[in-house]
């Protein structure tokens, strides 16, 4: 049965009960009133008639007069029409007969007295009969009232019980399933799909329960199929990550460790179970490597693990979703092999450069001797050849010098001789050294360096080398007869900035960030491509070793501006 019909039936039943109660009350009230009416109407009237007849008989104590006869006639007549009790008719008939005899015995006083007595007794009899009837009917009315009270009370109590149980149970009947449904829906919203509702009724709640059960079953199936595929993918990714030779550590946005592959576990020296799910800074307190990874930003790390020393490059990737950072992945790539090869290469370069320097220097010396007229005359072609050889020897010497510097930087053997010097000294040395090349290209070097500038804390040779390199590049990539500006000025309170501005071809923006990388040369740069691509890299190392900064700003077609800073003497 539907809830609607149940409601209708319940309320209808209460209504019927209330009607029955009212009906019974009305019925019994009617009966009581009928009983009371019967007493008043019949018996009480008979008593009145009898009373009046007796009063008429006893009015003067002698023979009856006409007025008395009239009263007796009237009341006797009324009594004859008000016979209600068994035996009352007979007594009334007897009274009528005696009354007739009284009427005919007018002159016989003794007979009249006797007849009056008989009449009185008969009237008393009738009155007694009616009084008994009144008492009896009163009993009946009392019984009826008692029965009515009991029945109405019973009906009322029954009605009360039904209404009470209705009032107590009905809200629960509606609210309990809704409460259970709400609780289950909350569970479902927490992705707990194993929810089934057992509404046994065949009403709307029963249907709702079935629909809910079907929904959770389907959700569960979907979740399981989804979960299975997600788990499968997770296992696959874990297998891939574990089979990699690089160490990989995944952290969520709250720095909780999500995963660490086998290589990472070996390096950290902890098992995946000890790492996964833990707050990384907590683990870092007891693990040097993890602390290093979280705190430092070094791109290269030396790690002692598995009883040997290895080199790792460190890469940290932010994982984003919908523009929000949801974690990061730290990748440690084993570069021990490259590191060893790199070291071998650096040593090799250092040795070769060093070994080449002496023969090249002696070539230059020999060339100087050959050019000297005192040794002997050379013709014009031979002089030209000698000049070419000298040029090549100079370039070779520059290259070997740069390679040697590079090797020094890479092997950490860079030695700085700090001293206090005026920027003007650095500028003068550099401009003097580069003058020959500038003149060859008819490039003017405009210098702006105030004498009032404070002294700087620098390695004079290395800084001059850097400035020469920048000026040499500026001239190299400038058009003939153009101007290169060398400006020295204060930057911030404690820095002096050296800048070299040319108006040459400039550099494409995409290459700017790579200019200071080793061996990097801008592809297809039209100028003389004989350089090593090491100049700016060495310059950066020299400047940073002196706590300075080097930067570039360039616009294709307009020229470039290279600048570096040095700390001033306080
Ligand atoms: P190189 O010895 O090849 O000049 P550098 O490290 O000094 O090496 O310069 C790297 C590259 O930067 C050069 O190959 C050149 O393409 C570019 N470059 C450097 N200075 C300038 C400049 N002033 N104008 C344009 N390009 C420049």
Coordinates of C-alpha atoms and ligand atoms in Angstrom, one line a residue:
X1 CA 0.0 0.0 0.0
X2 CA 1.3 3.4 -0.8
X3 CA 2.1 6.0 1.9
X4 CA -0.8 8.2 0.5
X5 CA -3.3 5.3 1.0
X6 CA -1.9 4.4 4.4
X7 CA -2.3 8.0 5.5
X8 CA -5.8 8.1 4.1
X9 CA -6.7 4.8 5.8
X10 CA -5.1 5.8 9.2
X11 CA -6.8 9.2 9.3
X12 CA -10.1 7.7 8.0
X13 CA -10.0 5.0 10.7
X14 CA -9.5 7.7 13.4
X15 CA -12.3 9.6 11.9
X16 CA -14.6 6.6 11.9
X17 CA -13.7 5.9 15.5
X18 CA -14.5 9.5 16.5
X19 CA -17.8 9.2 14.6
X20 CA -18.7 5.9 16.5
X21 CA -17.9 7.6 19.7
X22 CA -20.1 10.5 18.9
X23 CA -22.9 8.2 17.6
X24 CA -22.8 6.2 20.8
X25 CA -22.9 9.3 23.0
X26 CA -25.9 10.6 21.0
X27 CA -27.7 7.3 21.1
X28 CA -27.3 6.9 24.9
X29 CA -28.2 10.5 25.5
X30 CA -31.4 9.9 23.5
X31 CA -32.1 6.7 25.4
X32 CA -31.6 8.4 28.8
X33 CA -33.8 11.3 27.7
X34 CA -36.5 8.8 26.5
X35 CA -36.3 7.0 29.8
X36 CA -36.6 10.2 31.8
X37 CA -39.4 11.3 29.4
X38 CA -41.3 8.1 30.0
X39 CA -41.1 8.6 33.7
X40 CA -42.3 12.2 33.5
X41 CA -44.9 11.6 30.8
X42 CA -46.6 8.4 32.0
X43 CA -46.0 7.5 35.6
X44 CA -45.6 11.0 37.0
X45 CA -48.9 12.0 35.4
X46 CA -50.7 9.0 36.8
X47 CA -49.4 10.0 40.2
X48 CA -50.8 13.5 39.6
X49 CA -54.2 12.2 38.6
X50 CA -54.3 9.9 41.6
X51 CA -53.3 12.8 43.8
X52 CA -56.0 15.0 42.4
X53 CA -58.6 12.2 42.7
X54 CA -57.6 11.7 46.4
X55 CA -57.8 15.4 47.1
X56 CA -61.2 15.6 45.5
X57 CA -62.5 12.6 47.5
X58 CA -61.2 14.0 50.8
X59 CA -62.2 17.6 50.1
X60 CA -65.0 17.9 52.5
X61 CA -65.1 14.5 54.3
X62 CA -68.7 13.9 53.3
X63 CA -70.7 13.1 50.2
X64 CA -69.1 14.4 47.0
X65 CA -70.4 17.6 45.4
X66 CA -70.5 18.4 41.7
X67 CA -67.2 20.2 41.6
X68 CA -65.6 17.1 43.2
X69 CA -67.3 14.8 40.7
X70 CA -66.0 17.0 37.9
X71 CA -62.4 16.8 39.1
X72 CA -62.7 13.1 39.7
X73 CA -64.3 12.6 36.2
X74 CA -61.6 14.6 34.5
X75 CA -58.7 12.9 36.2
X76 CA -60.2 9.4 36.0
X77 CA -60.8 10.0 32.4
X78 CA -57.1 11.1 31.9
X79 CA -55.9 8.1 33.9
X80 CA -57.9 5.8 31.8
X81 CA -55.9 7.1 28.8
X82 CA -52.6 6.9 30.6
X83 CA -52.4 3.2 31.4
X84 CA -48.7 2.3 31.2
X85 CA -48.1 -0.4 33.8
X86 CA -49.3 -4.0 33.9
X87 CA -52.3 -4.2 36.4
X88 CA -52.9 -0.4 36.1
X89 CA -55.8 -0.9 33.7
X90 CA -57.5 -3.4 36.0
X91 CA -57.1 -1.1 39.0
X92 CA -58.4 1.9 37.0
X93 CA -61.4 -0.2 35.8
X94 CA -62.1 -1.1 39.4
X95 CA -61.8 2.5 40.4
X96 CA -64.1 3.5 37.7
X97 CA -66.6 0.9 38.9
X98 CA -66.3 2.0 42.6
X99 CA -66.7 5.6 41.4
X100 CA -69.9 4.7 39.6
X101 CA -71.2 3.1 42.7
X102 CA -70.3 6.3 44.7
X103 CA -72.3 8.4 42.3
X104 CA -75.4 6.2 42.8
X105 CA -75.2 6.0 46.5
X106 CA -75.8 9.6 47.3
X107 CA -78.0 9.2 50.4
X108 CA -76.2 6.3 52.0
X109 CA -73.5 7.8 54.2
X110 CA -72.1 4.4 55.4
X111 CA -71.9 3.0 51.9
X112 CA -70.3 6.2 50.7
X113 CA -67.7 6.0 53.4
X114 CA -67.0 2.4 52.5
X115 CA -66.9 3.2 48.8
X116 CA -64.6 6.2 49.4
X117 CA -62.3 3.9 51.3
X118 CA -62.3 1.4 48.4
X119 CA -61.7 4.2 45.9
X120 CA -58.8 5.6 48.0
X121 CA -57.2 2.2 48.2
X122 CA -57.6 1.7 44.5
X123 CA -56.0 5.2 43.9
X124 CA -53.2 4.3 46.2
X125 CA -52.8 1.1 44.4
X126 CA -52.5 2.9 41.1
X127 CA -50.1 5.4 42.6
X128 CA -48.0 2.7 44.2
X129 CA -47.9 0.9 40.9
X130 CA -46.6 4.0 39.1
X131 CA -44.2 4.8 41.9
X132 CA -42.8 1.3 41.6
X133 CA -42.6 1.9 37.9
X134 CA -40.8 5.2 38.4
X135 CA -38.3 3.5 40.7
X136 CA -37.8 0.7 38.2
X137 CA -37.4 3.1 35.3
X138 CA -35.0 5.1 37.3
X139 CA -32.9 2.0 37.8
X140 CA -33.1 1.3 34.1
X141 CA -32.0 4.9 33.3
X142 CA -29.2 4.6 35.8
X143 CA -28.1 1.3 34.2
X144 CA -28.3 2.9 30.8
X145 CA -26.2 5.9 32.0
X146 CA -23.6 3.5 33.5
X147 CA -23.5 1.4 30.3
X148 CA -23.3 4.5 28.2
X149 CA -20.4 5.8 30.4
X150 CA -18.6 2.5 30.2
X151 CA -19.1 2.2 26.4
X152 CA -18.2 5.8 25.6
X153 CA -15.2 5.6 27.9
X154 CA -14.2 2.4 26.3
X155 CA -14.6 3.8 22.8
X156 CA -12.8 7.1 23.9
X157 CA -10.0 5.1 25.4
X158 CA -9.7 3.0 22.3
X159 CA -9.8 6.1 20.1
X160 CA -7.1 7.7 22.4
X161 CA -4.9 4.6 22.2
X162 CA -5.2 4.5 18.4
X163 CA -4.6 8.2 18.0
X164 CA -1.7 8.0 20.5
X165 CA 0.0 5.1 18.8
X166 CA -0.6 7.0 15.5
X167 CA 0.9 10.2 16.9
X168 CA 3.9 8.2 18.3
X169 CA 4.5 5.9 15.4
X170 CA 3.6 7.9 12.4
X171 CA 6.4 10.6 12.5
X172 CA 8.9 7.7 13.0
X173 CA 7.3 5.9 10.1
X174 CA 8.0 8.9 7.8
X175 CA 11.2 10.2 9.5
X176 CA 13.1 6.9 10.2
X177 CA 13.5 5.8 6.6
X178 CA 14.5 9.4 5.7
X179 CA 17.1 9.4 8.5
X180 CA 18.5 6.1 7.3
X181 CA 18.5 7.3 3.7
X182 CA 20.4 10.5 4.7
X183 CA 23.0 8.5 6.7
X184 CA 23.6 6.2 3.7
X185 CA 23.8 9.1 1.2
X186 CA 26.5 10.7 3.5
X187 CA 28.4 7.4 3.3
X188 CA 28.1 7.3 -0.4
X189 CA 29.4 10.9 -0.6
X190 CA 32.5 9.6 1.2
X191 CA 33.0 7.1 -1.6
X192 CA 31.8 4.2 0.6
X193 CA 29.5 2.5 -1.9
X194 CA 28.8 -0.7 0.0
X195 CA 25.5 0.7 1.2
X196 CA 22.2 -1.2 1.0
X197 CA 18.9 -0.1 2.5
X198 CA 16.4 -2.7 3.7
X199 CA 13.0 -1.0 3.5
X200 CA 10.7 -4.0 3.8
X201 CA 7.5 -2.0 3.0
X202 CA 6.0 -2.1 -0.4
X203 CA 5.2 1.6 -0.4
X204 CA 7.2 4.6 -1.9
X205 CA 9.9 4.0 0.7
X206 CA 10.3 0.4 -0.5
X207 CA 10.7 1.7 -4.0
X208 CA 13.1 4.4 -2.9
X209 CA 15.2 1.8 -1.0
X210 CA 15.4 -0.4 -4.1
X211 CA 16.4 2.5 -6.3
X212 CA 19.1 3.5 -3.8
X213 CA 20.4 -0.1 -3.6
X214 CA 20.6 -0.3 -7.4
X215 CA 22.4 3.1 -7.6
X216 CA 25.0 2.1 -5.0
X217 CA 25.5 -1.3 -6.7
X218 CA 26.2 0.5 -10.0
X219 CA 28.5 3.0 -8.3
X220 CA 30.4 0.2 -6.6
X221 CA 30.8 -1.6 -9.9
X222 CA 32.0 1.6 -11.6
X223 CA 34.3 2.3 -8.7
X224 CA 35.7 -1.2 -8.8
X225 CA 36.2 -1.2 -12.5
X226 CA 37.8 2.3 -12.2
X227 CA 39.8 1.3 -9.2
X228 CA 41.1 -1.8 -10.9
X229 CA 42.3 0.1 -13.9
X230 CA 43.8 2.8 -11.7
X231 CA 45.5 0.2 -9.6
X232 CA 46.8 -1.5 -12.8
X233 CA 48.1 1.8 -14.1
X234 CA 49.7 2.6 -10.8
X235 CA 51.5 -0.8 -10.7
X236 CA 52.6 -0.2 -14.3
X237 CA 54.0 3.2 -13.5
X238 CA 55.6 1.9 -10.3
X239 CA 57.3 -0.9 -12.3
X240 CA 58.5 1.7 -14.8
X241 CA 59.8 4.0 -12.1
X242 CA 61.5 1.2 -10.2
X243 CA 63.2 -0.2 -13.3
X244 CA 64.8 3.2 -14.0
X245 CA 68.4 3.8 -13.2
X246 CA 67.7 7.3 -11.9
X247 CA 66.6 7.9 -8.3
X248 CA 63.1 9.3 -8.3
X249 CA 61.3 10.7 -5.2
X250 CA 57.7 11.9 -5.4
X251 CA 56.3 14.4 -2.9
X252 CA 52.8 15.8 -2.6
X253 CA 52.1 19.5 -2.1
X254 CA 52.4 19.1 1.7
X255 CA 55.8 17.5 1.3
X256 CA 54.6 14.0 2.2
X257 CA 56.6 11.3 0.4
X258 CA 54.4 9.6 -2.1
X259 CA 56.9 7.2 -3.6
X260 CA 60.6 6.6 -3.8
X261 CA 61.9 4.1 -6.3
X262 CA 64.5 1.3 -5.5
X263 CA 67.5 3.5 -6.6
X264 CA 66.3 6.3 -4.4
X265 CA 65.8 4.0 -1.5
X266 CA 69.3 2.6 -1.9
X267 CA 70.8 6.1 -2.0
X268 CA 68.8 7.4 1.0
X269 CA 69.5 4.1 2.8
X270 CA 65.9 3.5 3.8
X271 CA 63.2 1.2 2.6
X272 CA 60.2 2.3 0.6
X273 CA 58.0 1.3 3.6
X274 CA 60.0 3.6 5.9
X275 CA 59.7 6.5 3.5
X276 CA 56.3 6.3 1.9
X277 CA 53.6 8.4 3.6
X278 CA 56.0 10.2 5.8
X279 CA 56.5 14.0 6.1
X280 CA 59.8 14.6 4.1
X281 CA 61.2 17.3 6.5
X282 CA 60.8 14.7 9.4
X283 CA 62.7 12.1 7.5
X284 CA 65.3 14.8 6.5
X285 CA 66.0 15.3 10.2
X286 CA 67.5 11.8 10.4
X287 CA 68.8 11.6 6.8
X288 CA 71.6 13.8 5.4
X289 CA 70.8 13.1 1.7
X290 CA 67.1 14.0 2.0
X291 CA 68.0 17.1 4.0
X292 CA 70.4 18.1 1.3
X293 CA 67.8 17.5 -1.4
X294 CA 65.1 19.5 0.4
X295 CA 67.3 22.4 1.6
X296 CA 69.9 22.9 -1.1
X297 CA 69.4 23.6 -4.7
X298 CA 72.7 22.3 -6.0
X299 CA 72.5 20.9 -9.5
X300 CA 75.2 18.3 -8.9
X301 CA 75.7 16.1 -5.8
X302 CA 78.4 13.7 -4.7
X303 CA 76.8 10.8 -2.9
X304 CA 78.4 7.9 -1.0
X305 CA 76.2 4.9 -1.4
X306 CA 76.7 1.2 -2.0
X307 CA 80.3 1.5 -0.8
X308 CA 81.3 3.9 -3.5
X309 CA 81.3 7.5 -4.4
X310 CA 79.0 8.6 -7.2
X311 CA 78.0 11.8 -8.8
X312 CA 74.3 12.7 -9.4
X313 CA 72.7 15.6 -11.2
X314 CA 69.6 16.8 -9.4
X315 CA 66.4 17.9 -11.1
X316 CA 63.3 19.1 -9.4
X317 CA 60.1 19.1 -11.3
X318 CA 56.9 20.8 -10.0
X319 CA 53.8 18.7 -10.7
X320 CA 50.8 21.0 -11.6
X321 CA 47.2 20.4 -12.2
X322 CA 44.9 23.1 -13.5
X323 CA 47.5 25.7 -12.7
X324 CA 47.9 24.5 -9.1
X325 CA 51.1 22.9 -7.8
X326 CA 50.1 19.5 -6.4
X327 CA 53.5 18.1 -5.7
X328 CA 57.0 17.7 -6.9
X329 CA 59.3 15.0 -8.3
X330 CA 63.0 15.0 -7.5
X331 CA 65.2 13.1 -10.0
X332 CA 68.8 12.2 -9.3
X333 CA 70.6 11.1 -12.4
X334 CA 73.7 9.1 -12.1
X335 CA 76.4 11.0 -13.9
X336 CA 79.4 9.4 -12.4
X337 CA 80.5 8.0 -15.8
X338 CA 80.1 11.4 -17.5
X339 CA 81.8 13.1 -14.5
X340 CA 84.8 10.7 -14.8
X341 CA 84.9 11.3 -18.6
X342 CA 84.5 15.0 -18.0
X343 CA 87.3 15.0 -15.5
X344 CA 89.5 13.0 -18.0
X345 CA 88.6 15.5 -20.7
X346 CA 89.4 18.5 -18.5
X347 CA 92.7 16.9 -17.5
X348 CA 93.5 16.1 -21.1
X349 CA 92.6 19.7 -22.2
X350 CA 94.7 21.1 -19.3
X351 CA 97.7 18.9 -20.2
X352 CA 97.4 19.6 -24.0
X353 CA 96.9 23.4 -23.5
X354 CA 99.8 23.5 -21.1
X355 CA 102.0 21.4 -23.4
X356 CA 101.0 23.5 -26.5
X357 CA 101.7 26.8 -24.8
X358 CA 105.5 26.4 -24.8
X359 CA 105.9 25.4 -28.5
X360 CA 103.5 28.1 -29.6
X361 CA 105.4 30.7 -27.6
X362 CA 108.6 29.5 -29.2
X363 CA 107.0 29.7 -32.6
X364 CA 106.1 33.3 -31.8
X365 CA 109.6 33.9 -30.6
X366 CA 111.0 32.4 -33.8
X367 CA 108.6 34.5 -35.9
X368 CA 109.8 37.7 -34.1
X369 CA 113.4 36.7 -35.0
X370 CA 112.5 35.9 -38.6
X371 CA 110.8 39.3 -38.9
X372 CA 114.0 41.0 -37.6
X373 CA 116.0 42.4 -40.5
X374 CA 119.2 41.6 -38.7
X375 CA 118.6 37.9 -39.2
X376 CA 118.1 38.3 -42.9
X377 CA 115.8 40.0 -45.4
X378 CA 112.5 38.4 -46.3
X379 CA 110.5 39.4 -49.4
X380 CA 107.0 40.8 -49.3
X381 CA 105.2 37.4 -49.9
X382 CA 107.3 35.8 -47.2
X383 CA 106.6 38.7 -44.8
X384 CA 102.9 38.3 -45.5
X385 CA 103.2 34.5 -44.7
X386 CA 105.0 35.3 -41.5
X387 CA 102.3 37.8 -40.5
X388 CA 99.7 35.1 -41.1
X389 CA 101.6 32.6 -39.1
X390 CA 102.0 35.1 -36.3
X391 CA 98.2 35.8 -36.4
X392 CA 97.4 32.1 -36.2
X393 CA 100.0 31.6 -33.4
X394 CA 98.4 34.5 -31.4
X395 CA 95.0 33.0 -31.9
X396 CA 96.3 29.5 -30.9
X397 CA 97.8 31.0 -27.8
X398 CA 94.5 32.7 -26.9
X399 CA 92.7 29.4 -27.4
X400 CA 95.1 27.4 -25.3
X401 CA 95.0 30.1 -22.7
X402 CA 91.2 30.0 -22.5
X403 CA 91.2 26.1 -22.4
X404 CA 93.7 26.2 -19.6
X405 CA 91.6 28.8 -17.6
X406 CA 88.6 26.6 -18.2
X407 CA 90.3 23.5 -17.0
X408 CA 91.4 25.4 -13.9
X409 CA 87.8 26.5 -13.2
X410 CA 86.5 23.0 -13.7
X411 CA 89.1 21.3 -11.6
X412 CA 88.5 23.8 -8.9
X413 CA 92.0 25.1 -9.1
X414 CA 91.1 28.6 -9.9
X415 CA 93.2 30.9 -7.7
X416 CA 92.2 34.5 -7.2
X417 CA 94.6 37.2 -6.1
X418 CA 92.3 39.8 -4.5
X419 CA 93.4 43.3 -4.1
X420 CA 91.9 46.8 -4.0
X421 CA 92.1 48.6 -7.3
X422 CA 90.5 51.6 -9.0
X423 CA 88.1 50.6 -11.8
X424 CA 90.1 53.0 -14.0
X425 CA 93.1 50.6 -13.8
X426 CA 91.0 47.7 -15.1
X427 CA 89.6 49.8 -17.9
X428 CA 92.9 51.2 -18.9
X429 CA 94.6 47.8 -19.1
X430 CA 91.7 46.3 -21.1
X431 CA 91.4 49.2 -23.5
X432 CA 95.1 49.2 -24.1
X433 CA 95.1 45.5 -24.8
X434 CA 92.2 45.7 -27.2
X435 CA 93.3 48.8 -29.0
X436 CA 95.1 47.0 -31.8
X437 CA 92.0 45.0 -32.8
X438 CA 89.7 48.0 -32.5
X439 CA 91.9 50.1 -34.7
X440 CA 92.0 47.3 -37.3
X441 CA 88.2 47.5 -37.6
X442 CA 88.2 51.3 -37.0
X443 CA 85.9 50.9 -34.0
X444 CA 86.0 53.7 -31.5
X445 CA 85.9 52.7 -27.8
X446 CA 84.2 55.4 -25.8
X447 CA 85.1 55.2 -22.1
X448 CA 83.2 56.7 -19.3
X449 CA 84.8 56.0 -15.9
X450 CA 84.8 58.7 -13.2
X451 CA 87.9 59.2 -11.2
X452 CA 85.6 59.7 -8.2
X453 CA 84.4 56.1 -8.3
X454 CA 85.4 54.1 -5.3
X455 CA 88.0 51.3 -5.5
X456 CA 86.8 47.7 -6.1
X457 CA 87.8 44.5 -4.4
X458 CA 89.0 42.3 -7.3
X459 CA 91.5 40.1 -9.0
X460 CA 93.0 42.6 -11.4
X461 CA 94.2 40.0 -14.0
X462 CA 91.0 38.0 -14.1
X463 CA 88.8 41.0 -14.2
X464 CA 90.9 42.6 -17.0
X465 CA 90.7 39.3 -18.8
X466 CA 86.9 39.4 -18.6
X467 CA 86.7 43.0 -19.8
X468 CA 89.0 42.3 -22.7
X469 CA 86.8 39.4 -23.6
X470 CA 83.7 41.5 -23.6
X471 CA 85.4 44.3 -25.6
X472 CA 86.8 41.8 -28.0
X473 CA 83.3 40.3 -28.6
X474 CA 81.8 43.7 -28.9
X475 CA 84.3 44.7 -31.6
X476 CA 84.0 41.3 -33.3
X477 CA 80.2 41.6 -33.7
X478 CA 80.2 45.4 -34.4
X479 CA 80.1 46.9 -37.9
X480 CA 83.3 48.7 -39.1
X481 CA 83.7 52.3 -37.9
X482 CA 81.1 51.9 -35.2
X483 CA 81.3 52.8 -31.6
X484 CA 81.6 50.6 -28.5
X485 CA 80.8 52.3 -25.1
X486 CA 82.5 51.2 -22.0
X487 CA 80.8 52.6 -18.9
X488 CA 81.7 52.2 -15.3
X489 CA 79.3 53.4 -12.7
X490 CA 77.9 52.8 -9.2
X491 CA 75.1 50.2 -8.9
X492 CA 73.3 49.9 -5.5
X493 CA 75.3 51.1 -2.6
X494 CA 78.0 48.5 -2.6
X495 CA 78.5 47.6 -6.3
X496 CA 80.4 48.9 -9.3
X497 CA 79.1 48.0 -12.7
X498 CA 81.2 47.6 -15.8
X499 CA 79.2 47.6 -19.0
X500 CA 80.2 47.2 -22.7
X501 CA 77.6 48.3 -25.2
X502 CA 78.0 47.7 -28.9
X503 CA 75.7 48.6 -31.8
X504 CA 76.3 45.4 -33.8
X505 CA 74.0 42.7 -34.9
X506 CA 72.6 41.8 -31.5
X507 CA 71.6 38.3 -30.3
X508 CA 68.2 36.6 -30.7
X509 CA 66.3 36.4 -27.4
X510 CA 66.1 32.6 -27.4
X511 CA 69.9 32.3 -27.1
X512 CA 70.4 34.9 -24.4
X513 CA 70.0 32.4 -21.5
X514 CA 72.5 30.0 -23.0
X515 CA 75.3 32.5 -23.8
X516 CA 77.2 31.7 -20.6
X517 CA 77.2 28.0 -21.2
X518 CA 80.5 26.3 -22.0
X519 CA 81.2 25.9 -25.8
X520 CA 78.0 27.7 -26.7
X521 CA 78.1 29.8 -29.9
X522 CA 75.0 31.5 -31.4
X523 CA 74.2 29.4 -34.5
X524 CA 74.8 31.0 -37.8
X525 CA 76.3 34.2 -36.3
X526 CA 77.8 35.8 -39.3
X527 CA 80.9 37.1 -37.6
X528 CA 84.2 35.2 -37.5
X529 CA 83.3 31.8 -36.0
X530 CA 86.8 30.9 -34.9
X531 CA 86.0 31.3 -31.1
X532 CA 85.8 28.4 -28.7
X533 CA 82.5 29.5 -27.1
X534 CA 84.3 29.4 -23.8
X535 CA 85.0 33.2 -23.3
X536 CA 81.7 34.1 -21.7
X537 CA 81.6 30.9 -19.6
X538 CA 85.0 31.6 -18.2
X539 CA 84.0 35.3 -17.7
X540 CA 81.0 34.2 -15.7
X541 CA 83.1 31.9 -13.5
X542 CA 85.7 34.6 -12.9
X543 CA 83.1 37.2 -12.0
X544 CA 81.0 34.9 -9.8
X545 CA 84.2 33.7 -8.0
X546 CA 84.6 37.4 -7.0
X547 CA 81.0 37.5 -5.7
X548 CA 79.9 39.5 -8.7
X549 CA 77.2 39.1 -11.3
X550 CA 77.3 39.1 -15.1
X551 CA 74.4 39.7 -17.4
X552 CA 73.5 40.4 -21.0
X553 CA 70.8 42.5 -22.6
X554 CA 70.5 42.4 -26.4
X555 CA 68.2 43.3 -29.2
X556 CA 68.5 41.7 -32.6
X557 CA 69.7 44.4 -35.1
X558 CA 70.4 47.0 -32.4
X559 CA 73.4 45.7 -30.5
X560 CA 74.2 44.0 -27.2
X561 CA 75.1 45.2 -23.7
X562 CA 77.2 42.9 -21.4
X563 CA 77.7 44.1 -17.9
X564 CA 79.3 42.7 -14.7
X565 CA 79.5 43.9 -11.2
X566 CA 82.1 43.9 -8.5
X567 CA 82.0 44.7 -4.8
X568 CA 83.3 48.1 -3.9
X569 CA 85.7 48.7 -1.1
X570 CA 83.7 49.8 1.9
Ligands
LIG1 P1 83.6 33.1 -28.5 O1 85.0 32.8 -28.1 O2 83.0 32.1 -29.5 O3 83.4 34.5 -28.8 P2 82.1 33.7 -26.2 O4 81.7 32.8 -25.0 O5 82.9 34.9 -26.0 O6 82.7 32.7 -27.3 O7 80.7 34.1 -26.9 C1 79.7 33.1 -27.1 C2 78.9 33.5 -28.3 O8 78.1 34.6 -27.9 C3 79.6 33.9 -29.5 O9 79.8 32.8 -30.3 C4 78.7 34.9 -30.2 O10 77.8 34.2 -31.0 C5 77.9 35.4 -29.0 N1 78.3 36.8 -28.7 C6 79.2 37.1 -27.7 N2 79.3 38.5 -27.6 C7 78.5 39.0 -28.6 C8 78.2 40.3 -29.0 N3 78.8 41.4 -28.4 N4 77.3 40.5 -30.0 C9 76.8 39.4 -30.6 N5 77.0 38.1 -30.3 C10 77.9 37.9 -29.2

